[in-house]
Tab-separated table of C-alpha atoms in Angstrom:
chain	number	residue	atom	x	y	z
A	1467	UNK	CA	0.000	0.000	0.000
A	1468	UNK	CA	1.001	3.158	-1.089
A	1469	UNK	CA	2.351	6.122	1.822
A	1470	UNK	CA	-0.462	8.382	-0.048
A	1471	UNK	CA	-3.085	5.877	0.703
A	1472	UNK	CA	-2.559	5.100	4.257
A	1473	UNK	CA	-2.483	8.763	5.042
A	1474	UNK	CA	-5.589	9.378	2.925
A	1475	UNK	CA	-7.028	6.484	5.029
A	1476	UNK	CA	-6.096	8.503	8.283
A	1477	UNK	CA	-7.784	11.428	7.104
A	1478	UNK	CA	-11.079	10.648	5.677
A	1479	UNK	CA	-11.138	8.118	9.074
A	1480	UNK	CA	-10.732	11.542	11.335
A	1481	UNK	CA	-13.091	13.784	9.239
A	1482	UNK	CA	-16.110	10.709	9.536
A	1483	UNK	CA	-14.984	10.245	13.249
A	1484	UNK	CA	-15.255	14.512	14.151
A	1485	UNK	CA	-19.108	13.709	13.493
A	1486	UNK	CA	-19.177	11.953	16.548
A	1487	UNK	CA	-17.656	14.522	18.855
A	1488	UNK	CA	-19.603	17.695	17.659
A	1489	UNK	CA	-22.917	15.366	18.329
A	1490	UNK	CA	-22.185	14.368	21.604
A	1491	UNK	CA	-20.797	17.517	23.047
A	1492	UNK	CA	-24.308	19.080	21.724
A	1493	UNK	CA	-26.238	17.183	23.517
A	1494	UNK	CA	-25.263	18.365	26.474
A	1495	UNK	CA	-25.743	21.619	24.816
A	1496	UNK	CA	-29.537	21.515	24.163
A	1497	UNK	CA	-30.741	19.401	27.318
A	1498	UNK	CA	-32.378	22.342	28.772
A	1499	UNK	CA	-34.830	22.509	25.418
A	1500	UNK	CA	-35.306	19.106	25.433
A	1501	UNK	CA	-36.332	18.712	28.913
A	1502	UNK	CA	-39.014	21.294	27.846
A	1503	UNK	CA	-39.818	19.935	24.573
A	1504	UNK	CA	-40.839	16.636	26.344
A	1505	UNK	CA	-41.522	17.534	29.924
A	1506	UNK	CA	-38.713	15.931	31.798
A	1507	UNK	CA	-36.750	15.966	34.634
A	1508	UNK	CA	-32.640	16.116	35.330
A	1509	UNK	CA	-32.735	11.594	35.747
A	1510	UNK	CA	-34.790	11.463	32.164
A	1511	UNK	CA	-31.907	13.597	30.976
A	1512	UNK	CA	-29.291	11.871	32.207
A	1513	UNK	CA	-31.340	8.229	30.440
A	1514	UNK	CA	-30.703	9.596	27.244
A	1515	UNK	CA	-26.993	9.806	27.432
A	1516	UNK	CA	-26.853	6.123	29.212
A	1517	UNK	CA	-28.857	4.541	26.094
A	1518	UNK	CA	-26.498	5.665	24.089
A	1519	UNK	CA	-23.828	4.230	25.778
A	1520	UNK	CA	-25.800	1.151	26.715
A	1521	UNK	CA	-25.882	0.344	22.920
A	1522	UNK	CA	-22.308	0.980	22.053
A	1523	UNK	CA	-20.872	-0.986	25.203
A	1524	UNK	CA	-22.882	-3.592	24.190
A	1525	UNK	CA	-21.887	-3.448	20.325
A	1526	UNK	CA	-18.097	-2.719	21.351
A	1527	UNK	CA	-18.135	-5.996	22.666
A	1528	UNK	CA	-18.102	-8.318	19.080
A	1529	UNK	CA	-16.235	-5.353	17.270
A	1530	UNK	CA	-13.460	-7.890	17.358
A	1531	UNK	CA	-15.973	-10.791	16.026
A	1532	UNK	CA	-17.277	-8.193	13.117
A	1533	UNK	CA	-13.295	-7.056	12.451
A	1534	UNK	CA	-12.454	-10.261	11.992
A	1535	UNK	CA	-15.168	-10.544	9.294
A	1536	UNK	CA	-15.362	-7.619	7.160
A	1537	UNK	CA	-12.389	-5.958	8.360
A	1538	UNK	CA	-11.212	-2.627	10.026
A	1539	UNK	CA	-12.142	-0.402	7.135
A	1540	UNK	CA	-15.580	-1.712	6.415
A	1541	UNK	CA	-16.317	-2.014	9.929
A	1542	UNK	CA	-15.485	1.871	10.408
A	1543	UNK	CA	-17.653	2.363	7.267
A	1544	UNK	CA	-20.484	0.577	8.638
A	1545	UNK	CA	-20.327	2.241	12.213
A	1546	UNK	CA	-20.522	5.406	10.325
A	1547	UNK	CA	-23.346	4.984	8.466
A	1548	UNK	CA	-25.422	3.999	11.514
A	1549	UNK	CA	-24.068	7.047	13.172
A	1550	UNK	CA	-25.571	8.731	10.524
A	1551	UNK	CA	-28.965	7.052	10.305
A	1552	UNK	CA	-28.963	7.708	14.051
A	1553	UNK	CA	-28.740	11.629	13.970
A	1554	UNK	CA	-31.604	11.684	11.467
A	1555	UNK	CA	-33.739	9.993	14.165
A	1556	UNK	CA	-32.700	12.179	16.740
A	1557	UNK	CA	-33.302	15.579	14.516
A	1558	UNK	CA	-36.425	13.915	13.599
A	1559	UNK	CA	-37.685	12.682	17.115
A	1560	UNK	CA	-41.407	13.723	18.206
A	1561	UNK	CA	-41.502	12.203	21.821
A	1562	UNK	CA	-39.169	11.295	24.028
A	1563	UNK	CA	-39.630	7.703	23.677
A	1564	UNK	CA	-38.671	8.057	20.124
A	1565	UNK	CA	-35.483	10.292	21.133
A	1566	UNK	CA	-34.480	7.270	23.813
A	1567	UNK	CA	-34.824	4.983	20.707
A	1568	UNK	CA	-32.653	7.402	18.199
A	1569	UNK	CA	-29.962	7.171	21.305
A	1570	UNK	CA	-29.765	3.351	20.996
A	1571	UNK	CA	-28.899	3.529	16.893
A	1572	UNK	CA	-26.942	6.265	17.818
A	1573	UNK	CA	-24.845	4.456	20.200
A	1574	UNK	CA	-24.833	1.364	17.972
A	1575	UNK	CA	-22.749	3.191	15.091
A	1576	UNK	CA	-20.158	4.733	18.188
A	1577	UNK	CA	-19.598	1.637	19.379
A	1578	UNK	CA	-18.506	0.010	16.187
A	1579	UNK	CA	-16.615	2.889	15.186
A	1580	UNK	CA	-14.453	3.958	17.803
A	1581	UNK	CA	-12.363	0.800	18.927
A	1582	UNK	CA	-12.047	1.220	14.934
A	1583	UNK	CA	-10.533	4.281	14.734
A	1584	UNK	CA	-8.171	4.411	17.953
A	1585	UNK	CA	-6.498	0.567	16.493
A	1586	UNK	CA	-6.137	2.073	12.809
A	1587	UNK	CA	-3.961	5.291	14.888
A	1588	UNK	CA	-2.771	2.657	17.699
A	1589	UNK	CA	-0.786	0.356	15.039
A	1590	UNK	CA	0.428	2.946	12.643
A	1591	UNK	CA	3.607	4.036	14.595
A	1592	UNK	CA	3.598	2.208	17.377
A	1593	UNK	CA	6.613	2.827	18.893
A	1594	UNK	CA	5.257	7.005	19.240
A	1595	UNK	CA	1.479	5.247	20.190
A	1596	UNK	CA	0.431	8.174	22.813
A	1597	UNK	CA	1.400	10.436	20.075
A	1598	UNK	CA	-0.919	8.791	17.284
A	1599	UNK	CA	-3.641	7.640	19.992
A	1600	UNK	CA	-3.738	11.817	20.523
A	1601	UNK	CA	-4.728	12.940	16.752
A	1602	UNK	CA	-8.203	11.049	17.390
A	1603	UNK	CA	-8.398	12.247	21.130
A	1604	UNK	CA	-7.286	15.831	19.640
A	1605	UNK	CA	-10.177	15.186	16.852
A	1606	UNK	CA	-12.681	14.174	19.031
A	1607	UNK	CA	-11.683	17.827	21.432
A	1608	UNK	CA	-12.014	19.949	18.151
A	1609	UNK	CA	-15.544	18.165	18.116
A	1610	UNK	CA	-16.027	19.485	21.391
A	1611	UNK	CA	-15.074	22.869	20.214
A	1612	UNK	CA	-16.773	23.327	17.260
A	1613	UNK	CA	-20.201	21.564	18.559
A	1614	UNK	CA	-20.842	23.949	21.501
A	1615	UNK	CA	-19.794	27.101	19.671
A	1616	UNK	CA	-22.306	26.143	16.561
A	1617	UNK	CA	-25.219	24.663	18.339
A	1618	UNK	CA	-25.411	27.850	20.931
A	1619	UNK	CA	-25.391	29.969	18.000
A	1620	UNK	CA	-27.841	28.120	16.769
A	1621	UNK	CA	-29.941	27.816	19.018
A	1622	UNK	CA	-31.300	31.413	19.299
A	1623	UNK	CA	-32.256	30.444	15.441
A	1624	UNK	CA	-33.181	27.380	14.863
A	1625	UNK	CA	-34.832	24.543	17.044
A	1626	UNK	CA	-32.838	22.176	18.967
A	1627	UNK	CA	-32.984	19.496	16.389
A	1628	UNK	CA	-31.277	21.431	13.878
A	1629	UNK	CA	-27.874	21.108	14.761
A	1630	UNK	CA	-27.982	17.082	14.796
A	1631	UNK	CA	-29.810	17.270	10.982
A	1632	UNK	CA	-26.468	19.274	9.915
A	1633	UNK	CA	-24.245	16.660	11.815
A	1634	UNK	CA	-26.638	13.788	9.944
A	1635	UNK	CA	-25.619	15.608	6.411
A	1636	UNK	CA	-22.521	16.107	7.498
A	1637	UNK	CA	-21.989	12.018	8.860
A	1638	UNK	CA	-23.481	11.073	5.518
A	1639	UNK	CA	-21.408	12.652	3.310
A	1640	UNK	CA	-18.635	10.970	4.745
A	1641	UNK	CA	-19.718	7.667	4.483
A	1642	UNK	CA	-20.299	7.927	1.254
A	1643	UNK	CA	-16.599	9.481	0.337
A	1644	UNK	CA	-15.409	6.444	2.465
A	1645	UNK	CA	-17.004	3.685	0.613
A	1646	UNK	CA	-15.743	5.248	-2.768
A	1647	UNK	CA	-12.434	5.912	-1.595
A	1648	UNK	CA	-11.686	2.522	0.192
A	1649	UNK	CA	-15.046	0.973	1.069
A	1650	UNK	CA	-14.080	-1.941	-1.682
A	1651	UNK	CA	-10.839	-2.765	-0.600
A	1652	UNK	CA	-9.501	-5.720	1.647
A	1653	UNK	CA	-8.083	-4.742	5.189
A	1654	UNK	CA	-4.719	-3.843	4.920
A	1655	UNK	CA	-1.420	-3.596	7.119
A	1656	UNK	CA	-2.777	-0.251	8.355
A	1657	UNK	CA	-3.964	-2.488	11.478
A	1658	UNK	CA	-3.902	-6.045	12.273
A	1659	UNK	CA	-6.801	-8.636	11.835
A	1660	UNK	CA	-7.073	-9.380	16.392
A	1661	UNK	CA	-9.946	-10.586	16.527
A	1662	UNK	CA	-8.410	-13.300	18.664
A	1663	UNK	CA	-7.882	-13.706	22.329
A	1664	UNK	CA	-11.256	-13.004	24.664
A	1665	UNK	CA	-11.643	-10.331	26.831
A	1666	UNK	CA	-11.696	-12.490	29.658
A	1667	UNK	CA	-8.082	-13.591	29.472
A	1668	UNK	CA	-6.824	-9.716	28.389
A	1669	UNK	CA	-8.473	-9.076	32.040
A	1670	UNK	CA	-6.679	-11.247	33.781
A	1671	UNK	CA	-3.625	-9.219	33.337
A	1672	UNK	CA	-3.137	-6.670	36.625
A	1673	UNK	CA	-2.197	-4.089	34.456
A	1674	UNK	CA	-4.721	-4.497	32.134
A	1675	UNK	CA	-7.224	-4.824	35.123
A	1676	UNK	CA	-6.009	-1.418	36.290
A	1677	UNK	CA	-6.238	0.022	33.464
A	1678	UNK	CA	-10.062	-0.941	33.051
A	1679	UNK	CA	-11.261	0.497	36.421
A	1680	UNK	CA	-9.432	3.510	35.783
A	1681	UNK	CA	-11.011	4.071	32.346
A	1682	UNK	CA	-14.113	3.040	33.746
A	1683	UNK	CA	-13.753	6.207	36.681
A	1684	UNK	CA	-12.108	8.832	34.629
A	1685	UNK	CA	-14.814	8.360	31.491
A	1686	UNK	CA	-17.528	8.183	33.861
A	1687	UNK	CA	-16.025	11.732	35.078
A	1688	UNK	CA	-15.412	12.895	31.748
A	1689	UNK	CA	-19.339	11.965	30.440
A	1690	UNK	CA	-20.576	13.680	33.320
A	1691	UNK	CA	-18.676	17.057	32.795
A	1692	UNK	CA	-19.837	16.543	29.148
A	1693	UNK	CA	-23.356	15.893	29.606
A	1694	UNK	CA	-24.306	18.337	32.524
A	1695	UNK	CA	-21.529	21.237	32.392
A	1696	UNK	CA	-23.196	22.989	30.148
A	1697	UNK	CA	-26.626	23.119	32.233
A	1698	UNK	CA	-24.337	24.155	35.015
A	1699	UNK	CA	-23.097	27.352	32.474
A	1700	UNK	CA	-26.476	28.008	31.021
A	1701	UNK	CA	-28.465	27.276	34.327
A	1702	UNK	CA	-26.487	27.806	37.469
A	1703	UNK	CA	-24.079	30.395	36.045
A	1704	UNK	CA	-26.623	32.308	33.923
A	1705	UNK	CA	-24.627	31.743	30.668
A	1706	UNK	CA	-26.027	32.651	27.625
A	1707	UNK	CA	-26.285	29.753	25.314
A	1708	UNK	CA	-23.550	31.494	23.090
A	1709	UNK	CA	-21.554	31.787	25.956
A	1710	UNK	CA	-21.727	28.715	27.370
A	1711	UNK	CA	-21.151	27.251	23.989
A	1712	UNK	CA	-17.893	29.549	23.470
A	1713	UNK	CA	-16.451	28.266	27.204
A	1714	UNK	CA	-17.470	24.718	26.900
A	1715	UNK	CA	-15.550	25.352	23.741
A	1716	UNK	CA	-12.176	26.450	24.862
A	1717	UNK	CA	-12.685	24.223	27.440
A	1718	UNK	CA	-12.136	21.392	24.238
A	1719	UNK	CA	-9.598	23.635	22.832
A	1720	UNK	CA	-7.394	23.903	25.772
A	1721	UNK	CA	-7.951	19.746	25.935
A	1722	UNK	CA	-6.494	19.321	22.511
A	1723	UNK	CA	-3.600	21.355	23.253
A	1724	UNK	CA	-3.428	18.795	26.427
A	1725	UNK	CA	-4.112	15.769	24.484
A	1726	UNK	CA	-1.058	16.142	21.862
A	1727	UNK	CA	1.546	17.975	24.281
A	1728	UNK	CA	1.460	15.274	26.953
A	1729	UNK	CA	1.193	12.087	24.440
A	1730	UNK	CA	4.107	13.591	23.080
A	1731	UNK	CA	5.811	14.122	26.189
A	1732	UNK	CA	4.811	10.440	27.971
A	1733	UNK	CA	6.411	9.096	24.588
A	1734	UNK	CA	9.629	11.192	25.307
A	1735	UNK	CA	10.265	10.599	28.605
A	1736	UNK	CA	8.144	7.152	28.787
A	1737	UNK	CA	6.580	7.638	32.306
A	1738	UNK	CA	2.920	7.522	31.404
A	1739	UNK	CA	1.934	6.333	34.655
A	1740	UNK	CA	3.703	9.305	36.532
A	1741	UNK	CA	1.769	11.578	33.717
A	1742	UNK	CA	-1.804	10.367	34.414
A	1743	UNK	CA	-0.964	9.831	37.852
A	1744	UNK	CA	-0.384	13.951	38.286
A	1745	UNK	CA	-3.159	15.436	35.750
A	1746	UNK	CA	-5.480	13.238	37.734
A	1747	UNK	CA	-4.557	15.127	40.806
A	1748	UNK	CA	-4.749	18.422	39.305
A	1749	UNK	CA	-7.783	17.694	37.157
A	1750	UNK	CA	-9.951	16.988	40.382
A	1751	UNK	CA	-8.857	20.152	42.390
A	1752	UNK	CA	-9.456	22.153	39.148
A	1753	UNK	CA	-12.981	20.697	38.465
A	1754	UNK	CA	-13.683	20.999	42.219
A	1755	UNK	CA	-13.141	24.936	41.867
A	1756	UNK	CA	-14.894	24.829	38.006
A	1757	UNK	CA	-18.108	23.810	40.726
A	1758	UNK	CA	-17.728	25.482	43.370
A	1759	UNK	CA	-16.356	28.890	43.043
A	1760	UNK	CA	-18.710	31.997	41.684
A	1761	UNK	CA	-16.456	33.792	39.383
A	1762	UNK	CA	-17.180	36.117	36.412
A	1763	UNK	CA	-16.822	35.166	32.391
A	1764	UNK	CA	-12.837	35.276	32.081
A	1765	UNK	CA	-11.905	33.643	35.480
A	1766	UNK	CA	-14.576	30.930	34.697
A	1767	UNK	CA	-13.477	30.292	31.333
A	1768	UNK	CA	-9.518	30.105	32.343
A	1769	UNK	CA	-10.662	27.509	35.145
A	1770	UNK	CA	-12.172	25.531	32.283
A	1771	UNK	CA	-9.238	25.992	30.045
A	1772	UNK	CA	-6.689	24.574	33.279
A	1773	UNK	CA	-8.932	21.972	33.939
A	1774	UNK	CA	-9.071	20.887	30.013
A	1775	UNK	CA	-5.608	20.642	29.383
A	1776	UNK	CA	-4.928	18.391	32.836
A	1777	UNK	CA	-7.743	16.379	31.739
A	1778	UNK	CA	-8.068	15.564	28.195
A	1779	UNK	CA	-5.231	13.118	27.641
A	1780	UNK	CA	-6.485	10.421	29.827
A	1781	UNK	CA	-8.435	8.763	27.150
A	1782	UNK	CA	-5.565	8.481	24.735
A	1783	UNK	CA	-2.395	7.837	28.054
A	1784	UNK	CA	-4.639	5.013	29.220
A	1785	UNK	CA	-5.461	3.043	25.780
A	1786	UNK	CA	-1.734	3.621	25.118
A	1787	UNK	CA	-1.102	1.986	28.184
A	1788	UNK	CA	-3.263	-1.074	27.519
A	1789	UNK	CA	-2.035	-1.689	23.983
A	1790	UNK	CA	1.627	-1.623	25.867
A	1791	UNK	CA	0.238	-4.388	28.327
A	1792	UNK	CA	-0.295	-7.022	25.707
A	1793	UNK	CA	1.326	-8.609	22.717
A	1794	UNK	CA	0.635	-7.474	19.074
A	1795	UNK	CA	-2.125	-10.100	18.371
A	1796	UNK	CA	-4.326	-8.777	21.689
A	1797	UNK	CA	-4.123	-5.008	20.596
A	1798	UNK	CA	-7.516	-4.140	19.150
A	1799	UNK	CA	-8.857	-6.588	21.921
A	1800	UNK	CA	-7.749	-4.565	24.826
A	1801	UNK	CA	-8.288	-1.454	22.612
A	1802	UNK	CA	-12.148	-2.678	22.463
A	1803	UNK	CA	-12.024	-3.793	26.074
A	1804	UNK	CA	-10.122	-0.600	27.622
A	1805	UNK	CA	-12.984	1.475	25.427
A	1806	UNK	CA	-15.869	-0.251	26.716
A	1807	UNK	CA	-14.553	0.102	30.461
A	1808	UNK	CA	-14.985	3.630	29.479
A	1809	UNK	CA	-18.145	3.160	27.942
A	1810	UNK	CA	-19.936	1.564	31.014
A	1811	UNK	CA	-18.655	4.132	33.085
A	1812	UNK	CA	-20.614	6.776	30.623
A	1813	UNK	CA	-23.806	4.496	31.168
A	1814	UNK	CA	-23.879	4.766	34.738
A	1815	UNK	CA	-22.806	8.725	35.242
A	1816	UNK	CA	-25.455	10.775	33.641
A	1817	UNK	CA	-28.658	9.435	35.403
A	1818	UNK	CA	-26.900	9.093	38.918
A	1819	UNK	CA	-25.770	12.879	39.031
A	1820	UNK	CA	-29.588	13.515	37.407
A	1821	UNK	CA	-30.634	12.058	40.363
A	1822	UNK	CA	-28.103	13.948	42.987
A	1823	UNK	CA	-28.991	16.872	41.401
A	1824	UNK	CA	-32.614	16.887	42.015
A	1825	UNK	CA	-31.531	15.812	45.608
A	1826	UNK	CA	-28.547	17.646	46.792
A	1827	UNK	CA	-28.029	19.788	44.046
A	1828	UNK	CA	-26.328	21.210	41.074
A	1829	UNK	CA	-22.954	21.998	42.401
A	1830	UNK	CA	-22.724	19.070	45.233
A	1831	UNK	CA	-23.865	16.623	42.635
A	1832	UNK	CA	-20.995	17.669	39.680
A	1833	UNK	CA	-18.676	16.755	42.917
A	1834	UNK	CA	-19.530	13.465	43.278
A	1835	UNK	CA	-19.824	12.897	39.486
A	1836	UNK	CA	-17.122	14.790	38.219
A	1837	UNK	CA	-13.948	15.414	40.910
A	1838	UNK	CA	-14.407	12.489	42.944
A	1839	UNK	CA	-13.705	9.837	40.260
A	1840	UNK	CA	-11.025	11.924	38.800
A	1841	UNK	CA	-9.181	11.202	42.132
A	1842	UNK	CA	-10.391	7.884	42.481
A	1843	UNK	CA	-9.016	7.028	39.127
A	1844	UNK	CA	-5.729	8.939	39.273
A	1845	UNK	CA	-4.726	6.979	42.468
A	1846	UNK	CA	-5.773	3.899	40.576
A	1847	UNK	CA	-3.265	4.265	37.916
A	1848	UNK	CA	-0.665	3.777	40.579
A	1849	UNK	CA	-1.430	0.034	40.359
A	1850	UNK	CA	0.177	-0.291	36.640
A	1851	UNK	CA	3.420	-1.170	36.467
C-alpha cells in the first residue's frame, strides 16, 4: 500500500470520526430545550446519554468478532453509516420515547466505530502510540469545540434538532466518500486482523485490570462534565447559550492542546503512569473549583481551560497503556475492552448525578460525578506497572 493511501485512510477516518464529537458535546448543549420539549426531569436527561452508551458498550463488545469478518475499514464504514442514520432519528424525534430509541442507533454506530478508529492510529507508529492515539483524542476535542460554539449559535435560530440534521448531512457525506475511496478494498497492514484472544483472558492481566477500572472512573467523570456542564453554564451560572457554547468550547480547545503535548511528552520521557498519575490530581482540584467557586466570564473560562488541558489526555495515556500491556495479536482486543470500560462508566454517570442533582443539588452533585472519580481514578493508575 502506497504512503499516499494510508495517510488518505487517516484522514477521511478523522473527518467521519469529528461527526461523533460535535454530536455528543451538543447534547449536552440543548438538554435544557429538550427537557421542555418533552416535559422531563434532570434523571430522564441523564437516560438519554446512558442509552447511548448502553448500545455501544454492548456493540463494542463483538467489534473484534465483526473485524475479523469484514475488516477494520468496512467495519469503520459501517459504524458510520449507523451514526448517521442515528442523527436523522434524533433531529427527527417527536416524543421522548422516540429520542431514547434514536440514542440506541446512535450508540450502535459509536460503538462500532471507535475501537475502529483508535487501532487504525494505535498500530500505525507504534513505537510514538500516545502520540498517534492523541490525533483522534485531539479530533474528538475539536468536536467538542466546534459543537458547543455552533449549536449555541444556533440555538437562538433554529430549534434544537437542527444542529444534529447538519451533523446527519454532514456524517453522511462521509460515508459515502469512504465507501468510494476505500469501502471496496480488503483490510490492509494499516492495522492487524485481532480478533483473537477473549476479553476475559486480556483481564486477567493486573495491568490491564487497572487500566479498566481507571477508564471506567475517569470516562464516567469525563461523560458527566460533558453531559451536565453545560446546564451548570447556562443554568447555574446564567450563561447565555452562546456563551456557554464559546467556554465549553475552549474548554475542548485547551484539551487538545493537552491531548497532543502530553502524548508527546509520555512518549519522550516514557513515564505515562507518573503523567496520568499527576493530571489526575490536578484535574480533580481544578474541576472541584470549576463547581464550586462563583467567578465572572474570564476567570470561569480560564478555570475551564486549566482543567481541560490536565484532563483531556487520559483517554488516549490510558489506551496507550493497555495496547503496551499485551502482545501485538491482543491489541484491538484490549483497545475494544479498555474502550468499553470507558463506555460503562458513561452508562452509569449521567442518570446518577440527574438524580443527585434533584436531591442535593447542582454543584454538590458535579462533585460526586465529576472530581471524585477523577481522584479515584488517578490513584488507581498507581497500580500499573
Amino acid at each position: 500500500m502506497s504512503r499516499f493511501f494510508r495517510v488518505a485512510i487517516l484522514v477521511i477516518t478523522l473527518l467521519g470520526f469529528l461527526t461523533w464529537p460535535t454530536s455528543r458535546f451538543s447534547i449536552g448543549m440543548v438538554l435544557p430545550e429538550v427537557q421542555n420539549s418533552f416535559s422531563i426531569g434532570e434523571s430522564e436527561a441523564g437516560m438519554l446519554l446512558s442509552m447511548l452508551m448502553l448500545s455501544s458498550s454492548i456493540i463494542m463488545a463483538l467489534i473484534g468478532w465483526i473485524v475479523g469478518r469484514v475488516g477494520i475499514q468496512r467495519t469503520y464504514i459501517l459504524g458510520l453509516g449507523v451514526l448517521s442514520v442515528g442523527l436523522f432519528l434524533i433531529a427527527s424525534a417527536t416524543s421522548f420515547a422516540l429520542l431514547v430509541f434514536s440514542m440506541l442507533v446512535t450508540g450502535i454506530g459509536v460503538g462500532i466505530m471507535i475501537p475502529t478508529v483508535y487501532t487504525i492510529f494505535g498500530e500505525y507508529l507504534p513505537k510514538r502510540r500516545a502520540l498517534m492515539l492523541a490525533i483522534p483524542n485531539s479530533v474528538f476535542g475539536l468536536g467538542g469545540l466546534i459543537g458547543p460554539w455552533l449549536t449555541g449559535n444556533l440555538l437562538g435560530i433554529f430549534e434544537w434538532t437542527m444542529p444534529f440534521l447538519m451533523f446527519a448531512v454532514f456524517s453522511s457525506i462521509m460515508t459515502v466518500m469512504s465507501v468510494i475511496f476505500f469501502g471496496g478494498r480488503k483490510t490492509s497492514r494499516v492495522v492487524r486482523n485481532t480478533s483473537q484472544g477473549g476479553y476475559r483472558r486480556v483481564l486477567g492481566s493486573k495491568n490491564v485490570f487497572a487500566i479498566y477500572v481507571s477508564m471506567f472512573l475517569s470516562n464516567m467523570a469525563f461523560v458527566n462534565l460533558a453531559t451536565w456542564t453545560p446546564t451548570f453554564l447556562r443554568v447555574f451560572q446564567g450563561f447565555s447559550a452562546v456563551e456557554a457554547g464559546i467556554a465549553f468550547g475552549l474548554f475542548s480547545f485547551a484539551g487538545i492542546v493537552g491531548s497532543i503535548s502530553l502524548g508527546i511528552y509520555s512518549d519522550k520521557i516514557n513515564k505515562r503512569r507518573i503523567i496520568v498519575f499527576i493530571t489526575g490530581l490536578v484535574s480533580s482540584v481544578f474541576s472541584y473549583l470549576v463547581y464550586n467557586m462563583s467567578h465572572d466570564f474570564i476567570l470561569f473560562v480560564m478555570l475551564l481551560m486549566f482543567f481541560g488541558f490536565s484532563m483531556y489526555s487520559y483517554w488516549n495515556l490510558l489506551i496507550a497503556m493497555g495496547q503496551e500491556s499485551v502482545g501485538p495479536e491482543h491489541i484491538g482486543t484490549v483497545t475494544g475492552l479498555v474502550q468499553n470500560a470507558g463506555v460503562i462508566g458513561g452508562i452509569i454517570g449521567p442518570p446518577l448525578v440527574g438524580l443527585l442533582i434533584e436531591q442535593i443539588g447542582m454543584n454538590q452533585a458535579m462533585v460526586a460525578g465529576v472530581s471524585i472519580p477523577i481522584l479515584l481514578y488517578s490513584l488507581t493508575i498507581l497500580l500499573w506497572k
